[in-house]
Amino acid sequence: MQSSSRFFSLGVAAAVLFGVAGCAVSVSPKLDARAAPVLVKERLPLRAAVLIPEEDRNRTYEYSFFLFMQPVDIKFTPGRTLQDAVLLSFTSVFDRITVVPNRAAARDHHILLLPKLLDVKMEGRTNWARNRYEATVSLGGTLTVLDQSGREVIAIRGEAEATGEVVREDSAARFLSDAIGDLVRRWGEQLALSNELDRYAARV
C-alpha cells in the first residue's frame, strides 16, 4: 500500500539542493528514531512486548513532486523507525520492553503493544515572504495495548506534524522522524497516566 502526494515549487534554491535541473532525482533518505524516554514518576511493573507486523514495518510511502521544474521522487519506509522510537520512549514506562516477531512470542509478557502509523502525508510549498521552500509532514497513528489473553486494555490515537525549510535532500526525512518521535511521546504520556494500565498491573 502506498501513499502519494504532488507539490510544486519554482524556487531557485532547488537547483542547489538537487543538482542539475532537468535530471530526475530519486532518493530514499535515512530515517532516525528521534525519541527520548517519557518522563514518569515510576515504571509500571509490567513486561511489555512490541509488535509491528512485517507488512506495516516494510510499508513504503512515495511522494513525487517538482522542484525548479525538476522531478523528484522520495520514498520512506518508516515502520522500523516507529518501532525504534517506541523502544526508546517506553523504556521508562515499563519494567522491560522488547520487540517480538509475532503474537506467540509475546506469551511471557504481561502486555502486547501494537503501534500503527496512519494517514502519513507530505505537503510542500514556496514561502515567498521568507524566500524559501518548506515542507510539512503530518501523520496519525494508533497504539493498541492487549493483555495476556488478547483482550484490549487501552487504545490510543494521536496525531503529529513537523514543518521546516527544505535545505538538503534529507530534510523531509528529518521532519518525518520528528513527527514520529512526537507521536510516540504523546502515546507514552497517555500510557503513563492510564488508569486502565494501573488497574491491570495491580492484577497480574
PDB file of C-alpha atoms in Angstrom:
ATOM      1  CA  MET A   1       0.000   0.000   0.000  1.00  0.00           C
ATOM      2  CA  GLN A   2       1.453   3.334  -0.996  1.00  0.00           C
ATOM      3  CA  SER A   3       0.541   6.953  -0.481  1.00  0.00           C
ATOM      4  CA  SER A   4       1.300   9.682  -2.997  1.00  0.00           C
ATOM      5  CA  SER A   5       1.358  13.442  -2.984  1.00  0.00           C
ATOM      6  CA  ARG A   6       2.378  16.009  -5.571  1.00  0.00           C
ATOM      7  CA  PHE A   7       3.543  19.506  -4.904  1.00  0.00           C
ATOM      8  CA  PHE A   8       5.363  22.166  -6.895  1.00  0.00           C
ATOM      9  CA  SER A   9       7.977  24.859  -6.438  1.00  0.00           C
ATOM     10  CA  LEU A  10       9.799  27.263  -8.719  1.00  0.00           C
ATOM     11  CA  GLY A  11      12.413  28.098  -6.077  1.00  0.00           C
ATOM     12  CA  VAL A  12      15.916  28.548  -7.455  1.00  0.00           C
ATOM     13  CA  ALA A  13      17.338  27.016  -4.277  1.00  0.00           C
ATOM     14  CA  ALA A  14      16.169  23.624  -5.534  1.00  0.00           C
ATOM     15  CA  ALA A  15      18.855  23.664  -8.217  1.00  0.00           C
ATOM     16  CA  VAL A  16      21.437  23.750  -5.450  1.00  0.00           C
ATOM     17  CA  LEU A  17      19.557  21.124  -3.461  1.00  0.00           C
ATOM     18  CA  PHE A  18      19.270  18.508  -6.173  1.00  0.00           C
ATOM     19  CA  GLY A  19      21.964  19.423  -8.661  1.00  0.00           C
ATOM     20  CA  VAL A  20      21.456  19.889 -12.378  1.00  0.00           C
ATOM     21  CA  ALA A  21      17.902  20.895 -13.227  1.00  0.00           C
ATOM     22  CA  GLY A  22      16.003  18.594 -15.522  1.00  0.00           C
ATOM     23  CA  CYS A  23      17.567  15.353 -14.251  1.00  0.00           C
ATOM     24  CA  ALA A  24      15.128  13.117 -12.430  1.00  0.00           C
ATOM     25  CA  VAL A  25      16.138  12.514  -8.842  1.00  0.00           C
ATOM     26  CA  SER A  26      15.077   9.533  -6.730  1.00  0.00           C
ATOM     27  CA  VAL A  27      16.005   9.483  -3.057  1.00  0.00           C
ATOM     28  CA  SER A  28      15.330   7.139  -0.136  1.00  0.00           C
ATOM     29  CA  PRO A  29      16.604   9.173   2.809  1.00  0.00           C
ATOM     30  CA  LYS A  30      17.512   7.500   6.075  1.00  0.00           C
ATOM     31  CA  LEU A  31      15.104   7.967   8.967  1.00  0.00           C
ATOM     32  CA  ASP A  32      16.314   8.249  12.552  1.00  0.00           C
ATOM     33  CA  ALA A  33      14.398   7.417  15.719  1.00  0.00           C
ATOM     34  CA  ARG A  34      14.145  10.878  17.249  1.00  0.00           C
ATOM     35  CA  ALA A  35      12.708   9.990  20.637  1.00  0.00           C
ATOM     36  CA  ALA A  36      13.560  10.180  24.325  1.00  0.00           C
ATOM     37  CA  PRO A  37      12.302   8.270  27.384  1.00  0.00           C
ATOM     38  CA  VAL A  38       8.951   9.521  28.626  1.00  0.00           C
ATOM     39  CA  LEU A  39       9.134  11.298  31.996  1.00  0.00           C
ATOM     40  CA  VAL A  40       7.248   9.250  34.605  1.00  0.00           C
ATOM     41  CA  LYS A  41       7.193   9.066  38.400  1.00  0.00           C
ATOM     42  CA  GLU A  42       7.724   5.315  38.408  1.00  0.00           C
ATOM     43  CA  ARG A  43       7.690   2.439  35.964  1.00  0.00           C
ATOM     44  CA  LEU A  44       4.694   0.184  35.572  1.00  0.00           C
ATOM     45  CA  PRO A  45       5.608  -3.305  36.876  1.00  0.00           C
ATOM     46  CA  LEU A  46       4.890  -4.897  33.513  1.00  0.00           C
ATOM     47  CA  ARG A  47       6.853  -6.723  30.835  1.00  0.00           C
ATOM     48  CA  ALA A  48       5.818  -5.245  27.503  1.00  0.00           C
ATOM     49  CA  ALA A  49       6.227  -6.702  24.027  1.00  0.00           C
ATOM     50  CA  VAL A  50       6.150  -4.564  20.880  1.00  0.00           C
ATOM     51  CA  LEU A  51       4.837  -5.987  17.622  1.00  0.00           C
ATOM     52  CA  ILE A  52       4.717  -4.272  14.246  1.00  0.00           C
ATOM     53  CA  PRO A  53       3.692  -6.790  11.558  1.00  0.00           C
ATOM     54  CA  GLU A  54       6.157  -7.205   8.708  1.00  0.00           C
ATOM     55  CA  GLU A  55       3.686  -5.686   6.250  1.00  0.00           C
ATOM     56  CA  ASP A  56       3.495  -2.469   8.284  1.00  0.00           C
ATOM     57  CA  ARG A  57       7.202  -2.434   9.087  1.00  0.00           C
ATOM     58  CA  ASN A  58       8.116  -2.624   5.389  1.00  0.00           C
ATOM     59  CA  ARG A  59       5.348  -0.394   4.000  1.00  0.00           C
ATOM     60  CA  THR A  60       6.763   2.283   1.692  1.00  0.00           C
ATOM     61  CA  TYR A  61       5.296   5.737   1.185  1.00  0.00           C
ATOM     62  CA  GLU A  62       6.183   7.514  -2.061  1.00  0.00           C
ATOM     63  CA  TYR A  63       5.901  11.222  -2.798  1.00  0.00           C
ATOM     64  CA  SER A  64       6.523  12.748  -6.230  1.00  0.00           C
ATOM     65  CA  PHE A  65       6.879  16.457  -6.880  1.00  0.00           C
ATOM     66  CA  PHE A  66       8.729  19.086  -8.884  1.00  0.00           C
ATOM     67  CA  LEU A  67      11.385  21.465  -7.632  1.00  0.00           C
ATOM     68  CA  PHE A  68      12.598  24.068 -10.119  1.00  0.00           C
ATOM     69  CA  MET A  69      10.869  22.060 -12.892  1.00  0.00           C
ATOM     70  CA  GLN A  70      12.849  19.023 -11.822  1.00  0.00           C
ATOM     71  CA  PRO A  71      11.048  15.757 -10.967  1.00  0.00           C
ATOM     72  CA  VAL A  72      11.867  14.339  -7.568  1.00  0.00           C
ATOM     73  CA  ASP A  73      10.724  11.024  -6.100  1.00  0.00           C
ATOM     74  CA  ILE A  74      11.114  10.371  -2.380  1.00  0.00           C
ATOM     75  CA  LYS A  75      10.484   7.014  -0.719  1.00  0.00           C
ATOM     76  CA  PHE A  76      10.105   6.469   3.016  1.00  0.00           C
ATOM     77  CA  THR A  77       9.830   3.229   4.977  1.00  0.00           C
ATOM     78  CA  PRO A  78       9.022   4.481   8.488  1.00  0.00           C
ATOM     79  CA  GLY A  79       7.921   1.232  10.172  1.00  0.00           C
ATOM     80  CA  ARG A  80      11.266   0.363  11.721  1.00  0.00           C
ATOM     81  CA  THR A  81      11.737   3.982  12.827  1.00  0.00           C
ATOM     82  CA  LEU A  82       8.391   3.777  14.614  1.00  0.00           C
ATOM     83  CA  GLN A  83       9.491   0.553  16.302  1.00  0.00           C
ATOM     84  CA  ASP A  84      12.792   2.063  17.483  1.00  0.00           C
ATOM     85  CA  ALA A  85      11.062   5.213  18.730  1.00  0.00           C
ATOM     86  CA  VAL A  86       8.616   3.140  20.808  1.00  0.00           C
ATOM     87  CA  LEU A  87      11.508   1.244  22.394  1.00  0.00           C
ATOM     88  CA  LEU A  88      13.410   4.432  23.200  1.00  0.00           C
ATOM     89  CA  SER A  89      10.416   6.275  24.629  1.00  0.00           C
ATOM     90  CA  PHE A  90       8.785   3.462  26.596  1.00  0.00           C
ATOM     91  CA  THR A  91      11.877   2.147  28.397  1.00  0.00           C
ATOM     92  CA  SER A  92      10.945   4.481  31.248  1.00  0.00           C
ATOM     93  CA  VAL A  93       7.285   3.393  31.298  1.00  0.00           C
ATOM     94  CA  PHE A  94       7.653  -0.388  31.745  1.00  0.00           C
ATOM     95  CA  ASP A  95       9.961  -2.677  33.710  1.00  0.00           C
ATOM     96  CA  ARG A  96      11.023  -4.328  30.474  1.00  0.00           C
ATOM     97  CA  ILE A  97      10.164  -3.803  26.825  1.00  0.00           C
ATOM     98  CA  THR A  98      11.240  -5.923  23.877  1.00  0.00           C
ATOM     99  CA  VAL A  99      10.341  -6.426  20.216  1.00  0.00           C
ATOM    100  CA  VAL A 100       8.693  -9.708  19.234  1.00  0.00           C
ATOM    101  CA  PRO A 101       8.202 -11.157  15.730  1.00  0.00           C
ATOM    102  CA  ASN A 102       4.658 -12.435  16.329  1.00  0.00           C
ATOM    103  CA  ARG A 103       1.957 -12.752  18.970  1.00  0.00           C
ATOM    104  CA  ALA A 104       3.062 -16.214  20.045  1.00  0.00           C
ATOM    105  CA  ALA A 105       6.449 -14.801  21.078  1.00  0.00           C
ATOM    106  CA  ALA A 106       4.717 -12.379  23.469  1.00  0.00           C
ATOM    107  CA  ARG A 107       3.279 -15.093  25.725  1.00  0.00           C
ATOM    108  CA  ASP A 108       5.759 -14.497  28.548  1.00  0.00           C
ATOM    109  CA  HIS A 109       4.986 -10.758  28.586  1.00  0.00           C
ATOM    110  CA  HIS A 110       2.216  -9.046  30.523  1.00  0.00           C
ATOM    111  CA  ILE A 111       1.061  -6.850  27.636  1.00  0.00           C
ATOM    112  CA  LEU A 112       1.422  -6.557  23.886  1.00  0.00           C
ATOM    113  CA  LEU A 113       1.821  -3.128  22.272  1.00  0.00           C
ATOM    114  CA  LEU A 114       0.598  -2.730  18.689  1.00  0.00           C
ATOM    115  CA  PRO A 115       1.722   0.636  17.265  1.00  0.00           C
ATOM    116  CA  LYS A 116       0.481   1.565  13.807  1.00  0.00           C
ATOM    117  CA  LEU A 117       1.000   4.574  11.559  1.00  0.00           C
ATOM    118  CA  LEU A 118      -1.976   6.037   9.700  1.00  0.00           C
ATOM    119  CA  ASP A 119      -2.516   8.938   7.325  1.00  0.00           C
ATOM    120  CA  VAL A 120       1.135   9.707   6.554  1.00  0.00           C
ATOM    121  CA  LYS A 121       1.145  12.825   4.370  1.00  0.00           C
ATOM    122  CA  MET A 122       3.673  15.289   2.983  1.00  0.00           C
ATOM    123  CA  GLU A 123       2.954  18.746   1.613  1.00  0.00           C
ATOM    124  CA  GLY A 124       5.307  21.314   0.177  1.00  0.00           C
ATOM    125  CA  ARG A 125       5.048  24.986  -0.652  1.00  0.00           C
ATOM    126  CA  THR A 126       7.115  28.023  -1.504  1.00  0.00           C
ATOM    127  CA  ASN A 127       7.128  30.598   1.284  1.00  0.00           C
ATOM    128  CA  TRP A 128       7.555  33.723  -0.829  1.00  0.00           C
ATOM    129  CA  ALA A 129       7.614  36.025   2.215  1.00  0.00           C
ATOM    130  CA  ARG A 130      10.663  34.216   3.581  1.00  0.00           C
ATOM    131  CA  ASN A 131      12.056  33.261   0.159  1.00  0.00           C
ATOM    132  CA  ARG A 132      12.368  29.582   0.946  1.00  0.00           C
ATOM    133  CA  TYR A 133      10.832  26.193   0.184  1.00  0.00           C
ATOM    134  CA  GLU A 134       9.109  24.433   3.092  1.00  0.00           C
ATOM    135  CA  ALA A 135       7.668  21.002   3.707  1.00  0.00           C
ATOM    136  CA  THR A 136       5.210  19.693   6.277  1.00  0.00           C
ATOM    137  CA  VAL A 137       4.921  16.056   7.277  1.00  0.00           C
ATOM    138  CA  SER A 138       1.778  15.054   9.155  1.00  0.00           C
ATOM    139  CA  LEU A 139       0.689  11.673  10.404  1.00  0.00           C
ATOM    140  CA  GLY A 140      -1.741   9.887  12.634  1.00  0.00           C
ATOM    141  CA  GLY A 141      -1.384   6.640  14.473  1.00  0.00           C
ATOM    142  CA  THR A 142      -2.895   4.225  16.932  1.00  0.00           C
ATOM    143  CA  LEU A 143      -1.400   2.332  19.837  1.00  0.00           C
ATOM    144  CA  THR A 144      -3.401  -0.674  20.995  1.00  0.00           C
ATOM    145  CA  VAL A 145      -2.491  -2.478  24.223  1.00  0.00           C
ATOM    146  CA  LEU A 146      -3.587  -6.097  24.675  1.00  0.00           C
ATOM    147  CA  ASP A 147      -3.450  -8.213  27.817  1.00  0.00           C
ATOM    148  CA  GLN A 148      -2.137 -11.782  28.005  1.00  0.00           C
ATOM    149  CA  SER A 149      -5.432 -13.204  26.778  1.00  0.00           C
ATOM    150  CA  GLY A 150      -5.563 -10.856  23.786  1.00  0.00           C
ATOM    151  CA  ARG A 151      -8.197  -8.533  25.192  1.00  0.00           C
ATOM    152  CA  GLU A 152      -7.840  -4.789  24.689  1.00  0.00           C
ATOM    153  CA  VAL A 153      -6.672  -2.876  27.757  1.00  0.00           C
ATOM    154  CA  ILE A 154      -6.478   0.549  26.152  1.00  0.00           C
ATOM    155  CA  ALA A 155      -6.368   2.048  22.658  1.00  0.00           C
ATOM    156  CA  ILE A 156      -4.836   5.442  21.980  1.00  0.00           C
ATOM    157  CA  ARG A 157      -4.989   7.540  18.837  1.00  0.00           C
ATOM    158  CA  GLY A 158      -2.761  10.514  18.196  1.00  0.00           C
ATOM    159  CA  GLU A 159      -1.575  12.950  15.565  1.00  0.00           C
ATOM    160  CA  ALA A 160       1.638  14.871  15.000  1.00  0.00           C
ATOM    161  CA  GLU A 161       3.336  17.012  12.389  1.00  0.00           C
ATOM    162  CA  ALA A 162       6.639  18.707  11.711  1.00  0.00           C
ATOM    163  CA  THR A 163       7.446  21.627   9.387  1.00  0.00           C
ATOM    164  CA  GLY A 164      10.677  23.166   8.258  1.00  0.00           C
ATOM    165  CA  GLU A 165      12.792  24.506   5.439  1.00  0.00           C
ATOM    166  CA  VAL A 166      13.999  22.105   2.765  1.00  0.00           C
ATOM    167  CA  VAL A 167      17.715  22.769   2.591  1.00  0.00           C
ATOM    168  CA  ARG A 168      19.054  19.341   1.630  1.00  0.00           C
ATOM    169  CA  GLU A 169      17.787  16.020   0.333  1.00  0.00           C
ATOM    170  CA  ASP A 170      17.264  14.506   3.781  1.00  0.00           C
ATOM    171  CA  SER A 171      15.290  17.455   5.190  1.00  0.00           C
ATOM    172  CA  ALA A 172      11.927  15.775   4.679  1.00  0.00           C
ATOM    173  CA  ALA A 173      13.263  12.638   6.373  1.00  0.00           C
ATOM    174  CA  ARG A 174      14.156  14.697   9.429  1.00  0.00           C
ATOM    175  CA  PHE A 175      10.650  16.147   9.538  1.00  0.00           C
ATOM    176  CA  LEU A 176       9.105  12.671   9.353  1.00  0.00           C
ATOM    177  CA  SER A 177      11.430  11.385  12.076  1.00  0.00           C
ATOM    178  CA  ASP A 178      10.488  14.344  14.279  1.00  0.00           C
ATOM    179  CA  ALA A 179       6.759  13.747  13.731  1.00  0.00           C
ATOM    180  CA  ILE A 180       7.075  10.046  14.597  1.00  0.00           C
ATOM    181  CA  GLY A 181       9.018  10.898  17.759  1.00  0.00           C
ATOM    182  CA  ASP A 182       6.372  13.426  18.785  1.00  0.00           C
ATOM    183  CA  LEU A 183       3.547  10.950  18.166  1.00  0.00           C
ATOM    184  CA  VAL A 184       5.249   8.239  20.247  1.00  0.00           C
ATOM    185  CA  ARG A 185       5.963  10.700  23.050  1.00  0.00           C
ATOM    186  CA  ARG A 186       2.270  11.559  23.232  1.00  0.00           C
ATOM    187  CA  TRP A 187       1.374   7.877  23.353  1.00  0.00           C
ATOM    188  CA  GLY A 188       3.837   7.328  26.179  1.00  0.00           C
ATOM    189  CA  GLU A 189       2.488  10.202  28.224  1.00  0.00           C
ATOM    190  CA  GLN A 190      -1.033   8.800  27.953  1.00  0.00           C
ATOM    191  CA  LEU A 191       0.162   5.314  28.891  1.00  0.00           C
ATOM    192  CA  ALA A 192       1.910   6.658  31.972  1.00  0.00           C
ATOM    193  CA  LEU A 193      -1.353   8.290  33.107  1.00  0.00           C
ATOM    194  CA  SER A 194      -3.604   5.379  32.177  1.00  0.00           C
ATOM    195  CA  ASN A 195      -5.898   4.159  34.968  1.00  0.00           C
ATOM    196  CA  GLU A 196      -6.649   1.068  32.873  1.00  0.00           C
ATOM    197  CA  LEU A 197      -2.987   0.047  32.837  1.00  0.00           C
ATOM    198  CA  ASP A 198      -2.639   0.781  36.551  1.00  0.00           C
ATOM    199  CA  ARG A 199      -5.576  -1.483  37.357  1.00  0.00           C
ATOM    200  CA  TYR A 200      -4.279  -4.200  35.061  1.00  0.00           C
ATOM    201  CA  ALA A 201      -0.786  -4.008  36.600  1.00  0.00           C
ATOM    202  CA  ALA A 202      -2.313  -4.449  40.043  1.00  0.00           C
ATOM    203  CA  ARG A 203      -3.989  -7.709  38.955  1.00  0.00           C
ATOM    204  CA  VAL A 204      -1.067  -9.502  37.295  1.00  0.00           C
TER     205      VAL A 204
END
